[in-house]
Amino acid sequence: MKKVILALYGILCSAWLIAQPQYADSLLKERLGRGVVAIKQNSSEAFVSWRYLDTDPTDIAFDVYRNGTKLNSKPISRSTWYVDTEAPTDSAIYEVRPARNTAAPSGSYTLPTDAPIGYVEIPLYRPQGGHTPDGRPYTYSAGDASMGDVDGDGSYEIILKWDPSNSRDNAHDGYTGNVLFDCYRLTGERLWRIDLGPNIRAGAHYTQFMVYDLDGDNRAEVVMRTSDGSIDGMGQVIGDAFADYRLTGDTAAVRHRFAAPPMQGRILSGKEYLTVFSGLTGEALQSIDYVPERGNVEAWGDNRANRSDRFLACIGYLDGIRPSVIMCRGYYTRTVLAAFDWDGKQLHQRWVFDSQLPEWRSYAGQGNHNLRVADVDSDGCDEIVYGSCTIDHDGRGLYSTGLGHGDAMHLTAFYPDSTSLQVWACHENKRDGSTLRDARTGRIIHQYPSNIDVGRCMASDIDPRYPGVEMWSLASGGIRSIDGSITANQVKGLSTNMAVWWDGDLLRELLDGTRVSKYMWEADTCATLIQFEGCARINGTKSNPCLAADIVGDWREEVLVRTEDNSALRLYLSTIPTPYRFHTFLHDPIYRISIATQNVAYNQPTHTGFYMGADIKGPFRGTIIP
């Protein structure tokens, strides 16, 4: 009877998979480990959590060991967490093993003696501040982070950007300190530091860093724009160590007589490179001339690099098999994207898309402060959803909506049982407001026009009373359901910022800076689930954590935040019991790529390439939901 049930379950799972957006069977994915983690819940209890992998048998069960002694009386088959109610006060090694001697991997985690309650602490090496050429001091704060398995052991390391206190938006003049990057293990061991040098200006729009295994060797690379004077993790200088392309007050006044005040600190000329760094050592493996190149800055729409130096970047499976890195320049006017493949030794340019070409003129001015990547047309290859337009996997335009620039955008399957993807976006033109469109064609499904600059929008399933994903923006008239109707007008405390799967049900929670809250639909209000005390947000009014993603443990997401004094990162994970165990979302390409692009300009939350919500029933990612 058991074999019959398992056979039927396999058929149901196959049917579910057929209905999902398709990728090639040979698509290269990360080789993930068990992701075991343990944190103290109080002085005598430890919460242990681990991954349920796509490669695990559906009937797999687990045993949990502390210092070699099994803790559970029966194999754990319905969840991927365990509470040790007799946790020792000193160091303990927790190990999770398959209960029936399968070939599936085990995993372990060492809980240190002085472990804090409620989070994993990652000590940081905060850089010393400095002074700009005009004598002004600056300090450093921990900023955006990404993750990648840099040594091939199946566990993620953290790549952290250090922002100087004088970081600038492109619209503003002034010198900035150097941008720095560190790589840390979760234990706090620092592997390397990269210094981008004086010729890469600091600010949210200048340095988009991609962390991903690009050549399939199970070790992540780090890719970003560099210049003369950048220093890799081995201490080697890229290009000319003495070049300084920053404008001084005098040179700015001479070059641009219409500029007032002079464009001190701006960089309008000089070498730019695209560099691939080893994720393990920080060594610069190859640097090539940066594409898209700067050229004449005025050709991008102004004379001070406000438009020419607006950068985006992403990862995409453009051939349906291997990941490529796509570097992008411009979105207010001219838009250029360049795709590259890394074979472990060299970068190979795949294609360049340029809105300056006559056939792509309608794509100019359609970019966002962020982007999304997905196989939107079900051909097995990824497209780049570049704000209000979409670029096909072959570097040709797929469609342009003409809705223009915006600050936020969300891509997922909004409808239960959906076989397609949709895009919810807000627009800055004081005309188009917020729109839900078909990701394949650009067809507008719902639109809520507005005469204001709609700077923020959000989309997640937060209300179980209505099917599908809910959506809202600063000018949507309230929370909207997938049929366009208003489910709630003004909701106190409703964030339009980020989202996180936290409390263990099938709904999503809201993340704003250092606070996770839940929409309480019966009362039309939001309740705080957890406040990360002693921590600080990043990116100013954008109010982000350093990273929010499934980094360790079960299917839910973790929140990585900096401490107020920048001495450490804190990795918070939910210890709320969940009745569900799902195959990790990390092997969903759309979800994993959304982690890689979270640091790009105005951070956006992760999203899956399948529908995730309260009305899921039947086979779903390795389990059956009644």
PDB file of C-alpha atoms in Angstrom, residues 80-334:
ATOM      1  CA  THR A  80      13.046  20.231   9.070  1.00  0.00           C
ATOM      2  CA  TRP A  81      13.485  21.676  12.550  1.00  0.00           C
ATOM      3  CA  TYR A  82      13.958  20.366  16.058  1.00  0.00           C
ATOM      4  CA  VAL A  83      14.060  21.960  19.514  1.00  0.00           C
ATOM      5  CA  ASP A  84      16.714  20.684  21.910  1.00  0.00           C
ATOM      6  CA  THR A  85      15.144  21.326  25.324  1.00  0.00           C
ATOM      7  CA  GLU A  86      18.318  20.408  27.201  1.00  0.00           C
ATOM      8  CA  ALA A  87      20.896  22.423  25.329  1.00  0.00           C
ATOM      9  CA  PRO A  88      24.200  22.661  27.182  1.00  0.00           C
ATOM     10  CA  THR A  89      25.703  25.967  28.220  1.00  0.00           C
ATOM     11  CA  ASP A  90      29.034  25.150  26.592  1.00  0.00           C
ATOM     12  CA  SER A  91      29.838  24.464  22.938  1.00  0.00           C
ATOM     13  CA  ALA A  92      27.760  21.799  21.162  1.00  0.00           C
ATOM     14  CA  ILE A  93      27.995  20.146  17.751  1.00  0.00           C
ATOM     15  CA  TYR A  94      24.591  19.485  16.198  1.00  0.00           C
ATOM     16  CA  GLU A  95      24.440  16.994  13.359  1.00  0.00           C
ATOM     17  CA  VAL A  96      21.502  16.121  11.106  1.00  0.00           C
ATOM     18  CA  ARG A  97      21.641  12.734   9.364  1.00  0.00           C
ATOM     19  CA  PRO A  98      19.232  10.879   7.077  1.00  0.00           C
ATOM     20  CA  ALA A  99      17.501   8.309   9.287  1.00  0.00           C
ATOM     21  CA  ARG A 100      17.525   5.403   6.834  1.00  0.00           C
ATOM     22  CA  ASN A 101      21.105   5.365   5.559  1.00  0.00           C
ATOM     23  CA  THR A 102      20.273   6.962   2.220  1.00  0.00           C
ATOM     24  CA  ALA A 103      22.864   8.575   0.004  1.00  0.00           C
ATOM     25  CA  ALA A 104      21.466  11.984   0.941  1.00  0.00           C
ATOM     26  CA  PRO A 105      23.989  14.266   2.676  1.00  0.00           C
ATOM     27  CA  SER A 106      24.307  14.916   6.382  1.00  0.00           C
ATOM     28  CA  GLY A 107      25.298  18.244   7.874  1.00  0.00           C
ATOM     29  CA  SER A 108      26.532  19.754  11.114  1.00  0.00           C
ATOM     30  CA  TYR A 109      26.793  23.057  12.940  1.00  0.00           C
ATOM     31  CA  THR A 110      28.818  24.063  15.974  1.00  0.00           C
ATOM     32  CA  LEU A 111      26.936  26.209  18.473  1.00  0.00           C
ATOM     33  CA  PRO A 112      29.595  28.154  20.369  1.00  0.00           C
ATOM     34  CA  THR A 113      29.702  28.482  24.131  1.00  0.00           C
ATOM     35  CA  ASP A 114      28.960  32.194  24.092  1.00  0.00           C
ATOM     36  CA  ALA A 115      26.231  32.005  21.441  1.00  0.00           C
ATOM     37  CA  PRO A 116      23.728  34.867  21.747  1.00  0.00           C
ATOM     38  CA  ILE A 117      20.014  34.180  22.105  1.00  0.00           C
ATOM     39  CA  GLY A 118      17.975  34.528  18.931  1.00  0.00           C
ATOM     40  CA  TYR A 119      20.570  34.974  16.197  1.00  0.00           C
ATOM     41  CA  VAL A 120      23.939  34.024  14.739  1.00  0.00           C
ATOM     42  CA  GLU A 121      26.524  36.748  15.254  1.00  0.00           C
ATOM     43  CA  ILE A 122      29.157  37.308  12.575  1.00  0.00           C
ATOM     44  CA  PRO A 123      31.979  39.551  13.855  1.00  0.00           C
ATOM     45  CA  LEU A 124      33.192  42.159  11.353  1.00  0.00           C
ATOM     46  CA  TYR A 125      36.490  43.876  10.648  1.00  0.00           C
ATOM     47  CA  ARG A 126      35.258  47.439  10.288  1.00  0.00           C
ATOM     48  CA  PRO A 127      37.615  49.460   8.075  1.00  0.00           C
ATOM     49  CA  GLN A 128      39.249  52.593   9.374  1.00  0.00           C
ATOM     50  CA  GLY A 129      37.828  55.804   7.955  1.00  0.00           C
ATOM     51  CA  GLY A 130      39.798  58.364   6.023  1.00  0.00           C
ATOM     52  CA  HIS A 131      39.820  61.856   4.551  1.00  0.00           C
ATOM     53  CA  THR A 132      38.846  63.031   1.090  1.00  0.00           C
ATOM     54  CA  PRO A 133      41.264  65.196  -0.962  1.00  0.00           C
ATOM     55  CA  ASP A 134      39.533  68.318   0.379  1.00  0.00           C
ATOM     56  CA  GLY A 135      40.236  67.214   3.957  1.00  0.00           C
ATOM     57  CA  ARG A 136      36.803  65.991   5.002  1.00  0.00           C
ATOM     58  CA  PRO A 137      36.636  62.873   7.206  1.00  0.00           C
ATOM     59  CA  TYR A 138      34.511  59.809   6.542  1.00  0.00           C
ATOM     60  CA  THR A 139      33.780  56.512   8.273  1.00  0.00           C
ATOM     61  CA  TYR A 140      32.477  53.121   7.122  1.00  0.00           C
ATOM     62  CA  SER A 141      29.203  51.267   7.648  1.00  0.00           C
ATOM     63  CA  ALA A 142      28.212  47.763   6.599  1.00  0.00           C
ATOM     64  CA  GLY A 143      25.959  47.916   3.550  1.00  0.00           C
ATOM     65  CA  ASP A 144      24.457  45.536   1.031  1.00  0.00           C
ATOM     66  CA  ALA A 145      25.412  41.878   1.190  1.00  0.00           C
ATOM     67  CA  SER A 146      25.130  38.898  -1.104  1.00  0.00           C
ATOM     68  CA  MET A 147      25.892  35.216  -0.695  1.00  0.00           C
ATOM     69  CA  GLY A 148      27.734  32.487  -2.518  1.00  0.00           C
ATOM     70  CA  ASP A 149      29.476  29.206  -1.832  1.00  0.00           C
ATOM     71  CA  VAL A 150      33.045  30.336  -2.460  1.00  0.00           C
ATOM     72  CA  ASP A 151      34.844  27.125  -1.455  1.00  0.00           C
ATOM     73  CA  GLY A 152      32.491  24.411  -2.762  1.00  0.00           C
ATOM     74  CA  ASP A 153      31.507  22.929   0.605  1.00  0.00           C
ATOM     75  CA  GLY A 154      27.758  23.427   0.081  1.00  0.00           C
ATOM     76  CA  SER A 155      27.512  26.302   2.581  1.00  0.00           C
ATOM     77  CA  TYR A 156      27.168  29.984   1.777  1.00  0.00           C
ATOM     78  CA  GLU A 157      29.624  32.712   2.618  1.00  0.00           C
ATOM     79  CA  ILE A 158      28.660  36.373   2.905  1.00  0.00           C
ATOM     80  CA  ILE A 159      30.084  39.042   0.586  1.00  0.00           C
ATOM     81  CA  LEU A 160      29.629  42.433   2.244  1.00  0.00           C
ATOM     82  CA  LYS A 161      29.975  45.933   0.816  1.00  0.00           C
ATOM     83  CA  TRP A 162      31.391  48.639   3.092  1.00  0.00           C
ATOM     84  CA  ASP A 163      29.947  52.065   2.282  1.00  0.00           C
ATOM     85  CA  PRO A 164      31.729  55.280   3.253  1.00  0.00           C
ATOM     86  CA  SER A 165      29.647  57.844   5.128  1.00  0.00           C
ATOM     87  CA  ASN A 166      30.038  60.280   2.216  1.00  0.00           C
ATOM     88  CA  SER A 167      28.465  57.989  -0.408  1.00  0.00           C
ATOM     89  CA  ARG A 168      26.652  60.048  -3.026  1.00  0.00           C
ATOM     90  CA  ASP A 169      23.633  59.701  -5.208  1.00  0.00           C
ATOM     91  CA  ASN A 170      24.539  60.406  -8.832  1.00  0.00           C
ATOM     92  CA  ALA A 171      22.602  63.664  -8.662  1.00  0.00           C
ATOM     93  CA  HIS A 172      25.032  65.122  -6.096  1.00  0.00           C
ATOM     94  CA  ASP A 173      28.608  66.379  -6.361  1.00  0.00           C
ATOM     95  CA  GLY A 174      31.404  65.654  -3.900  1.00  0.00           C
ATOM     96  CA  TYR A 175      34.251  63.292  -3.158  1.00  0.00           C
ATOM     97  CA  THR A 176      33.539  59.873  -1.672  1.00  0.00           C
ATOM     98  CA  GLY A 177      35.659  57.360   0.178  1.00  0.00           C
ATOM     99  CA  ASN A 178      36.673  54.105  -1.492  1.00  0.00           C
ATOM    100  CA  VAL A 179      34.157  51.263  -1.726  1.00  0.00           C
ATOM    101  CA  LEU A 180      35.372  48.096   0.027  1.00  0.00           C
ATOM    102  CA  PHE A 181      34.224  44.464  -0.059  1.00  0.00           C
ATOM    103  CA  ASP A 182      34.811  41.682   2.479  1.00  0.00           C
ATOM    104  CA  CYS A 183      34.050  37.967   2.352  1.00  0.00           C
ATOM    105  CA  TYR A 184      33.070  36.281   5.634  1.00  0.00           C
ATOM    106  CA  ARG A 185      32.229  32.787   6.695  1.00  0.00           C
ATOM    107  CA  LEU A 186      29.255  32.586   9.063  1.00  0.00           C
ATOM    108  CA  THR A 187      31.785  32.015  11.855  1.00  0.00           C
ATOM    109  CA  GLY A 188      33.180  35.517  11.286  1.00  0.00           C
ATOM    110  CA  GLU A 189      36.374  34.361   9.579  1.00  0.00           C
ATOM    111  CA  ARG A 190      37.293  36.943   6.969  1.00  0.00           C
ATOM    112  CA  LEU A 191      38.691  35.531   3.737  1.00  0.00           C
ATOM    113  CA  TRP A 192      39.629  38.711   1.872  1.00  0.00           C
ATOM    114  CA  ARG A 193      39.082  42.424   1.289  1.00  0.00           C
ATOM    115  CA  ILE A 194      38.779  44.157  -2.088  1.00  0.00           C
ATOM    116  CA  ASP A 195      39.320  47.933  -2.397  1.00  0.00           C
ATOM    117  CA  LEU A 196      37.745  49.472  -5.504  1.00  0.00           C
ATOM    118  CA  GLY A 197      40.040  52.476  -5.227  1.00  0.00           C
ATOM    119  CA  PRO A 198      39.529  56.197  -5.852  1.00  0.00           C
ATOM    120  CA  ASN A 199      38.128  55.885  -9.367  1.00  0.00           C
ATOM    121  CA  ILE A 200      34.899  54.065  -8.469  1.00  0.00           C
ATOM    122  CA  ARG A 201      32.527  56.515  -6.830  1.00  0.00           C
ATOM    123  CA  ALA A 202      30.526  55.333  -3.810  1.00  0.00           C
ATOM    124  CA  GLY A 203      26.736  55.283  -4.002  1.00  0.00           C
ATOM    125  CA  ALA A 204      23.746  53.026  -4.546  1.00  0.00           C
ATOM    126  CA  HIS A 205      23.857  53.274  -8.329  1.00  0.00           C
ATOM    127  CA  TYR A 206      27.598  52.877  -9.000  1.00  0.00           C
ATOM    128  CA  THR A 207      28.562  49.354  -7.875  1.00  0.00           C
ATOM    129  CA  GLN A 208      26.267  46.402  -8.494  1.00  0.00           C
ATOM    130  CA  PHE A 209      28.104  43.216  -7.506  1.00  0.00           C
ATOM    131  CA  MET A 210      27.163  39.774  -8.764  1.00  0.00           C
ATOM    132  CA  VAL A 211      28.018  36.713  -6.664  1.00  0.00           C
ATOM    133  CA  TYR A 212      27.352  33.408  -8.440  1.00  0.00           C
ATOM    134  CA  ASP A 213      28.983  30.208  -9.640  1.00  0.00           C
ATOM    135  CA  LEU A 214      29.390  31.108 -13.298  1.00  0.00           C
ATOM    136  CA  ASP A 215      31.583  28.254 -14.568  1.00  0.00           C
ATOM    137  CA  GLY A 216      29.988  25.273 -12.810  1.00  0.00           C
ATOM    138  CA  ASP A 217      32.918  24.390 -10.537  1.00  0.00           C
ATOM    139  CA  ASN A 218      30.702  24.731  -7.417  1.00  0.00           C
ATOM    140  CA  ARG A 219      32.605  27.820  -6.277  1.00  0.00           C
ATOM    141  CA  ALA A 220      31.115  31.294  -6.655  1.00  0.00           C
ATOM    142  CA  GLU A 221      32.819  34.158  -8.437  1.00  0.00           C
ATOM    143  CA  VAL A 222      32.334  37.875  -7.732  1.00  0.00           C
ATOM    144  CA  VAL A 223      31.890  40.200 -10.711  1.00  0.00           C
ATOM    145  CA  MET A 224      31.784  44.004 -10.678  1.00  0.00           C
ATOM    146  CA  ARG A 225      33.008  47.179 -12.318  1.00  0.00           C
ATOM    147  CA  THR A 226      36.543  48.276 -11.367  1.00  0.00           C
ATOM    148  CA  SER A 227      39.001  50.926 -12.492  1.00  0.00           C
ATOM    149  CA  ASP A 228      42.648  51.878 -12.353  1.00  0.00           C
ATOM    150  CA  GLY A 229      43.767  51.682  -8.744  1.00  0.00           C
ATOM    151  CA  SER A 230      41.361  48.951  -7.647  1.00  0.00           C
ATOM    152  CA  ILE A 231      43.097  46.419  -5.384  1.00  0.00           C
ATOM    153  CA  ASP A 232      42.097  42.755  -5.347  1.00  0.00           C
ATOM    154  CA  GLY A 233      41.925  40.428  -2.352  1.00  0.00           C
ATOM    155  CA  MET A 234      45.552  39.370  -2.853  1.00  0.00           C
ATOM    156  CA  GLY A 235      46.826  42.964  -2.718  1.00  0.00           C
ATOM    157  CA  GLN A 236      47.398  43.245  -6.484  1.00  0.00           C
ATOM    158  CA  VAL A 237      46.545  46.541  -8.199  1.00  0.00           C
ATOM    159  CA  ILE A 238      44.359  46.543 -11.296  1.00  0.00           C
ATOM    160  CA  GLY A 239      45.619  48.870 -14.038  1.00  0.00           C
ATOM    161  CA  ASP A 240      47.460  52.100 -13.208  1.00  0.00           C
ATOM    162  CA  ALA A 241      47.961  52.432  -9.444  1.00  0.00           C
ATOM    163  CA  PHE A 242      48.534  56.215  -9.690  1.00  0.00           C
ATOM    164  CA  ALA A 243      45.624  57.261 -11.920  1.00  0.00           C
ATOM    165  CA  ASP A 244      43.068  59.626 -10.391  1.00  0.00           C
ATOM    166  CA  TYR A 245      40.112  60.524 -12.585  1.00  0.00           C
ATOM    167  CA  ARG A 246      38.163  62.516  -9.991  1.00  0.00           C
ATOM    168  CA  LEU A 247      37.355  66.097 -10.908  1.00  0.00           C
ATOM    169  CA  THR A 248      38.663  68.772  -8.609  1.00  0.00           C
ATOM    170  CA  GLY A 249      36.801  72.045  -8.231  1.00  0.00           C
ATOM    171  CA  ASP A 250      39.081  73.770 -10.754  1.00  0.00           C
ATOM    172  CA  THR A 251      39.032  71.063 -13.422  1.00  0.00           C
ATOM    173  CA  ALA A 252      35.269  70.711 -13.107  1.00  0.00           C
ATOM    174  CA  ALA A 253      34.738  74.421 -13.636  1.00  0.00           C
ATOM    175  CA  VAL A 254      37.008  74.439 -16.692  1.00  0.00           C
ATOM    176  CA  ARG A 255      35.453  71.367 -18.318  1.00  0.00           C
ATOM    177  CA  HIS A 256      31.843  72.261 -17.659  1.00  0.00           C
ATOM    178  CA  ARG A 257      31.327  76.015 -17.562  1.00  0.00           C
ATOM    179  CA  PHE A 258      27.572  75.574 -17.009  1.00  0.00           C
ATOM    180  CA  ALA A 259      28.037  73.504 -13.838  1.00  0.00           C
ATOM    181  CA  ALA A 260      27.170  75.248 -10.606  1.00  0.00           C
ATOM    182  CA  PRO A 261      28.587  74.319  -8.187  1.00  0.00           C
ATOM    183  CA  PRO A 262      31.687  72.715  -9.773  1.00  0.00           C
ATOM    184  CA  MET A 263      31.425  68.939 -10.097  1.00  0.00           C
ATOM    185  CA  GLN A 264      34.076  68.094  -7.558  1.00  0.00           C
ATOM    186  CA  GLY A 265      34.557  64.353  -7.040  1.00  0.00           C
ATOM    187  CA  ARG A 266      32.678  63.264 -10.157  1.00  0.00           C
ATOM    188  CA  ILE A 267      34.331  60.856 -12.594  1.00  0.00           C
ATOM    189  CA  LEU A 268      33.598  61.659 -16.236  1.00  0.00           C
ATOM    190  CA  SER A 269      36.505  59.919 -17.968  1.00  0.00           C
ATOM    191  CA  GLY A 270      39.175  57.305 -17.464  1.00  0.00           C
ATOM    192  CA  LYS A 271      39.481  53.540 -17.627  1.00  0.00           C
ATOM    193  CA  GLU A 272      36.692  51.219 -16.518  1.00  0.00           C
ATOM    194  CA  TYR A 273      37.032  47.457 -16.289  1.00  0.00           C
ATOM    195  CA  LEU A 274      34.793  44.465 -15.791  1.00  0.00           C
ATOM    196  CA  THR A 275      36.602  42.195 -13.329  1.00  0.00           C
ATOM    197  CA  VAL A 276      35.941  38.611 -12.301  1.00  0.00           C
ATOM    198  CA  PHE A 277      37.258  37.860  -8.812  1.00  0.00           C
ATOM    199  CA  SER A 278      37.770  34.495  -7.162  1.00  0.00           C
ATOM    200  CA  GLY A 279      35.152  34.157  -4.456  1.00  0.00           C
ATOM    201  CA  LEU A 280      37.593  32.173  -2.320  1.00  0.00           C
ATOM    202  CA  THR A 281      40.641  34.436  -2.432  1.00  0.00           C
ATOM    203  CA  GLY A 282      39.427  37.733  -3.875  1.00  0.00           C
ATOM    204  CA  GLU A 283      42.061  37.462  -6.596  1.00  0.00           C
ATOM    205  CA  ALA A 284      41.281  39.301  -9.822  1.00  0.00           C
ATOM    206  CA  LEU A 285      41.079  36.459 -12.340  1.00  0.00           C
ATOM    207  CA  GLN A 286      40.484  38.644 -15.404  1.00  0.00           C
ATOM    208  CA  SER A 287      39.779  42.296 -16.148  1.00  0.00           C
ATOM    209  CA  ILE A 288      38.515  43.507 -19.533  1.00  0.00           C
ATOM    210  CA  ASP A 289      37.340  46.885 -20.753  1.00  0.00           C
ATOM    211  CA  TYR A 290      33.939  47.558 -19.238  1.00  0.00           C
ATOM    212  CA  VAL A 291      30.966  47.118 -21.528  1.00  0.00           C
ATOM    213  CA  PRO A 292      28.720  49.092 -21.784  1.00  0.00           C
ATOM    214  CA  GLU A 293      31.416  51.755 -22.137  1.00  0.00           C
ATOM    215  CA  ARG A 294      30.939  55.327 -20.916  1.00  0.00           C
ATOM    216  CA  GLY A 295      31.851  57.116 -24.122  1.00  0.00           C
ATOM    217  CA  ASN A 296      30.678  60.723 -24.247  1.00  0.00           C
ATOM    218  CA  VAL A 297      28.710  61.288 -21.026  1.00  0.00           C
ATOM    219  CA  GLU A 298      26.503  63.895 -22.716  1.00  0.00           C
ATOM    220  CA  ALA A 299      25.234  61.236 -25.126  1.00  0.00           C
ATOM    221  CA  TRP A 300      23.412  59.703 -22.126  1.00  0.00           C
ATOM    222  CA  GLY A 301      21.410  62.853 -21.392  1.00  0.00           C
ATOM    223  CA  ASP A 302      23.457  65.245 -19.215  1.00  0.00           C
ATOM    224  CA  ASN A 303      26.997  66.527 -18.742  1.00  0.00           C
ATOM    225  CA  ARG A 304      27.693  65.262 -15.188  1.00  0.00           C
ATOM    226  CA  ALA A 305      27.308  61.477 -15.392  1.00  0.00           C
ATOM    227  CA  ASN A 306      23.967  61.436 -13.577  1.00  0.00           C
ATOM    228  CA  ARG A 307      22.594  59.295 -16.385  1.00  0.00           C
ATOM    229  CA  SER A 308      25.699  57.657 -17.829  1.00  0.00           C
ATOM    230  CA  ASP A 309      26.685  56.242 -14.424  1.00  0.00           C
ATOM    231  CA  ARG A 310      23.400  54.543 -13.546  1.00  0.00           C
ATOM    232  CA  PHE A 311      24.348  50.864 -13.414  1.00  0.00           C
ATOM    233  CA  LEU A 312      22.389  47.636 -13.005  1.00  0.00           C
ATOM    234  CA  ALA A 313      23.489  43.992 -13.185  1.00  0.00           C
ATOM    235  CA  CYS A 314      22.011  40.505 -13.030  1.00  0.00           C
ATOM    236  CA  ILE A 315      22.522  36.795 -13.595  1.00  0.00           C
ATOM    237  CA  GLY A 316      20.546  34.883 -16.224  1.00  0.00           C
ATOM    238  CA  TYR A 317      20.481  31.413 -17.781  1.00  0.00           C
ATOM    239  CA  LEU A 318      20.463  32.834 -21.296  1.00  0.00           C
ATOM    240  CA  ASP A 319      21.053  29.473 -22.973  1.00  0.00           C
ATOM    241  CA  GLY A 320      18.902  27.562 -20.488  1.00  0.00           C
ATOM    242  CA  ILE A 321      21.944  25.725 -19.136  1.00  0.00           C
ATOM    243  CA  ARG A 322      24.725  27.945 -17.829  1.00  0.00           C
ATOM    244  CA  PRO A 323      24.467  31.235 -15.950  1.00  0.00           C
ATOM    245  CA  SER A 324      25.667  34.401 -17.655  1.00  0.00           C
ATOM    246  CA  VAL A 325      26.390  37.752 -16.065  1.00  0.00           C
ATOM    247  CA  ILE A 326      24.683  40.800 -17.565  1.00  0.00           C
ATOM    248  CA  MET A 327      26.078  44.274 -16.907  1.00  0.00           C
ATOM    249  CA  CYS A 328      23.837  47.240 -17.649  1.00  0.00           C
ATOM    250  CA  ARG A 329      24.207  50.994 -18.040  1.00  0.00           C
ATOM    251  CA  GLY A 330      21.499  53.621 -18.230  1.00  0.00           C
ATOM    252  CA  TYR A 331      17.745  53.623 -17.788  1.00  0.00           C
ATOM    253  CA  TYR A 332      16.485  57.215 -17.833  1.00  0.00           C
ATOM    254  CA  THR A 333      17.476  57.652 -21.498  1.00  0.00           C
ATOM    255  CA  ARG A 334      19.837  55.380 -23.420  1.00  0.00           C
TER     256      ARG A 334
END
